[in-house]
C-alpha atoms as an extended CHARMM CRD file, in Angstrom:
* protein
*
        85  EXT
         1         1  PHE       CA            -13.0950000000       -2.2630000000       -0.7740000000  PROA      1               0.0000000000
         2         2  ALA       CA            -11.6920000000        1.0410000000       -2.5790000000  PROA      2               0.0000000000
         3         3  ALA       CA             -8.3630000000        0.4130000000       -1.3980000000  PROA      3               0.0000000000
         4         4  VAL       CA             -6.3200000000       -2.0290000000        1.3370000000  PROA      4               0.0000000000
         5         5  PHE       CA             -3.5860000000       -0.9680000000        3.2400000000  PROA      5               0.0000000000
         6         6  VAL       CA             -1.1210000000       -3.9990000000        4.3500000000  PROA      6               0.0000000000
         7         7  ASP       CA              1.7460000000       -3.8970000000        6.4830000000  PROA      7               0.0000000000
         8         8  ILE       CA              4.3520000000       -7.0640000000        5.3580000000  PROA      8               0.0000000000
         9         9  VAL       CA              7.7510000000       -7.4920000000        5.4140000000  PROA      9               0.0000000000
        10        10  LEU       CA              8.7160000000       -7.9990000000        1.6320000000  PROA      10              0.0000000000
        11        11  ASP       CA             12.6890000000       -9.2080000000        2.0700000000  PROA      11              0.0000000000
        12        12  GLY       CA             11.6980000000      -12.9080000000        2.2310000000  PROA      12              0.0000000000
        13        13  SER       CA             11.3860000000      -13.6100000000        5.6700000000  PROA      13              0.0000000000
        14        14  ASP       CA              8.6350000000      -14.2850000000        5.6200000000  PROA      14              0.0000000000
        15        15  GLY       CA              8.3910000000      -17.2590000000        3.3260000000  PROA      15              0.0000000000
        16        16  GLY       CA              6.7660000000      -15.3180000000        0.2710000000  PROA      16              0.0000000000
        17        17  ALA       CA              3.4560000000      -14.7490000000        2.2110000000  PROA      17              0.0000000000
        18        18  GLY       CA              3.6980000000      -11.1180000000        2.1120000000  PROA      18              0.0000000000
        19        19  VAL       CA              3.9250000000      -11.1530000000       -1.8690000000  PROA      19              0.0000000000
        20        20  ASP       CA              1.2510000000      -14.2620000000       -1.9940000000  PROA      20              0.0000000000
        21        21  LEU       CA             -1.1620000000      -12.3000000000        0.0060000000  PROA      21              0.0000000000
        22        22  CYS       CA             -0.4600000000       -9.0560000000       -2.2690000000  PROA      22              0.0000000000
        23        23  LYS       CA             -1.2850000000      -11.2510000000       -5.5830000000  PROA      23              0.0000000000
        24        24  GLN       CA             -4.1860000000      -12.9470000000       -3.7370000000  PROA      24              0.0000000000
        25        25  ILE       CA             -5.3490000000       -9.5810000000       -3.6050000000  PROA      25              0.0000000000
        26        26  LYS       CA             -5.1340000000       -8.4360000000       -6.7510000000  PROA      26              0.0000000000
        27        27  GLN       CA             -6.4450000000      -11.5450000000       -8.2310000000  PROA      27              0.0000000000
        28        28  THR       CA            -10.0670000000      -10.6270000000       -6.7490000000  PROA      28              0.0000000000
        29        29  GLY       CA            -12.5570000000       -9.9770000000       -9.5520000000  PROA      29              0.0000000000
        30        30  GLU       CA            -12.2690000000       -6.1750000000       -9.1450000000  PROA      30              0.0000000000
        31        31  PRO       CA             -9.1860000000       -5.7300000000       -7.3170000000  PROA      31              0.0000000000
        32        32  PRO       CA             -8.9980000000       -2.6440000000       -4.9550000000  PROA      32              0.0000000000
        33        33  VAL       CA             -5.9510000000       -0.1650000000       -4.5490000000  PROA      33              0.0000000000
        34        34  LEU       CA             -3.2460000000       -1.9160000000       -2.8910000000  PROA      34              0.0000000000
        35        35  VAL       CA             -0.9320000000       -0.0210000000       -0.3090000000  PROA      35              0.0000000000
        36        36  LEU       CA              2.3180000000       -1.4230000000        1.0310000000  PROA      36              0.0000000000
        37        37  VAL       CA              2.9080000000        0.5370000000        4.6380000000  PROA      37              0.0000000000
        38        38  SER       CA              6.3060000000        0.0420000000        5.7190000000  PROA      38              0.0000000000
        39        39  SER       CA              8.9210000000        1.5720000000        7.9410000000  PROA      39              0.0000000000
        40        40  GLN       CA             12.0050000000        0.5660000000        5.6270000000  PROA      40              0.0000000000
        41        41  LEU       CA             11.3040000000        0.8000000000        1.6390000000  PROA      41              0.0000000000
        42        42  ARG       CA             14.8990000000        0.2060000000        0.2580000000  PROA      42              0.0000000000
        43        43  PRO       CA             14.8850000000        0.0440000000       -3.6860000000  PROA      43              0.0000000000
        44        44  VAL       CA             14.4700000000       -3.9310000000       -4.1110000000  PROA      44              0.0000000000
        45        45  GLU       CA             11.6680000000       -3.8950000000       -1.7170000000  PROA      45              0.0000000000
        46        46  ARG       CA             10.1630000000       -1.1770000000       -3.5640000000  PROA      46              0.0000000000
        47        47  VAL       CA             10.3100000000       -3.6630000000       -6.8100000000  PROA      47              0.0000000000
        48        48  ARG       CA              8.8280000000       -6.2490000000       -5.0840000000  PROA      48              0.0000000000
        49        49  ALA       CA              6.2900000000       -4.6230000000       -4.2200000000  PROA      49              0.0000000000
        50        50  THR       CA              5.4410000000       -3.8000000000       -7.9260000000  PROA      50              0.0000000000
        51        51  LEU       CA              5.8920000000       -6.7930000000       -9.0150000000  PROA      51              0.0000000000
        52        52  ALA       CA              3.4090000000       -8.2850000000       -6.2690000000  PROA      52              0.0000000000
        53        53  GLY       CA              0.8900000000       -5.9910000000       -7.6700000000  PROA      53              0.0000000000
        54        54  CYS       CA              1.0030000000       -3.1610000000       -5.2600000000  PROA      54              0.0000000000
        55        55  ASP       CA             -0.4080000000        0.6000000000       -6.5710000000  PROA      55              0.0000000000
        56        56  GLY       CA              1.1690000000        2.7400000000       -3.5520000000  PROA      56              0.0000000000
        57        57  LEU       CA              3.8240000000        2.8370000000       -1.3110000000  PROA      57              0.0000000000
        58        58  LEU       CA              3.8310000000        4.6220000000        2.3040000000  PROA      58              0.0000000000
        59        59  LEU       CA              6.6900000000        5.1850000000        4.5500000000  PROA      59              0.0000000000
        60        60  LYS       CA              5.4450000000        5.2470000000        8.4370000000  PROA      60              0.0000000000
        61        61  PRO       CA              4.7560000000        6.9770000000       10.0170000000  PROA      61              0.0000000000
        62        62  VAL       CA              2.0050000000        7.4840000000        7.6870000000  PROA      62              0.0000000000
        63        63  THR       CA              0.6060000000       11.2040000000        7.5040000000  PROA      63              0.0000000000
        64        64  ARG       CA             -3.0080000000       11.5360000000        5.9040000000  PROA      64              0.0000000000
        65        65  GLY       CA             -1.6490000000       13.6070000000        3.4940000000  PROA      65              0.0000000000
        66        66  ALA       CA              0.5450000000       10.7150000000        2.5370000000  PROA      66              0.0000000000
        67        67  VAL       CA             -2.4980000000        8.8900000000        2.0940000000  PROA      67              0.0000000000
        68        68  ALA       CA             -4.0510000000       11.1980000000        0.3680000000  PROA      68              0.0000000000
        69        69  ARG       CA             -1.5380000000       12.1360000000       -2.2750000000  PROA      69              0.0000000000
        70        70  THR       CA             -1.2060000000        8.1890000000       -2.6760000000  PROA      70              0.0000000000
        71        71  LEU       CA             -4.8400000000        7.4150000000       -3.0950000000  PROA      71              0.0000000000
        72        72  GLU       CA             -4.9640000000       10.3490000000       -5.5930000000  PROA      72              0.0000000000
        73        73  ALA       CA             -2.2700000000        9.1050000000       -7.7170000000  PROA      73              0.0000000000
        74        74  CYS       CA             -4.4040000000        5.7270000000       -7.8710000000  PROA      74              0.0000000000
        75        75  GLY       CA             -7.3760000000        7.6850000000       -8.9970000000  PROA      75              0.0000000000
        76        76  LEU       CA             -9.1100000000        7.4630000000       -5.6840000000  PROA      76              0.0000000000
        77        77  SER       CA             -9.5610000000       10.5550000000       -2.6370000000  PROA      77              0.0000000000
        78        78  LEU       CA            -10.4460000000       10.5620000000        0.5980000000  PROA      78              0.0000000000
        79        79  PRO       CA            -13.6910000000       11.6390000000        2.0990000000  PROA      79              0.0000000000
        80        80  ALA       CA            -13.5940000000       15.4590000000        3.2630000000  PROA      80              0.0000000000
        81        81  ASP       CA            -13.2880000000       15.8830000000        6.6570000000  PROA      81              0.0000000000
        82        82  ALA       CA            -15.6680000000       17.6510000000        8.2020000000  PROA      82              0.0000000000
        83        83  ARG       CA            -13.3690000000       18.8890000000       11.1590000000  PROA      83              0.0000000000
        84        84  ARG       CA            -11.7770000000       21.3370000000        8.3580000000  PROA      84              0.0000000000
        85        85  ALA       CA            -14.4830000000       22.6300000000        6.6700000000  PROA      85              0.0000000000
């Protein structure tokens, strides 16, 4: 995969499983771009996400434009949308 989107809680209520998942994804041979999707991103959660290896952060509700901007900031792009041609 070129990118992985994860919707996890980074407040520690999961016993650290979310952070561990992010770290495992980033330890693969060729790690994909890792984007955290959340309903709230407090500053402390942003720091935890960065330390866990997340490359991008998206706040719900997620729009196509937000996904495109996040991926482009990480060096990827969405495929062209034939409906918009």
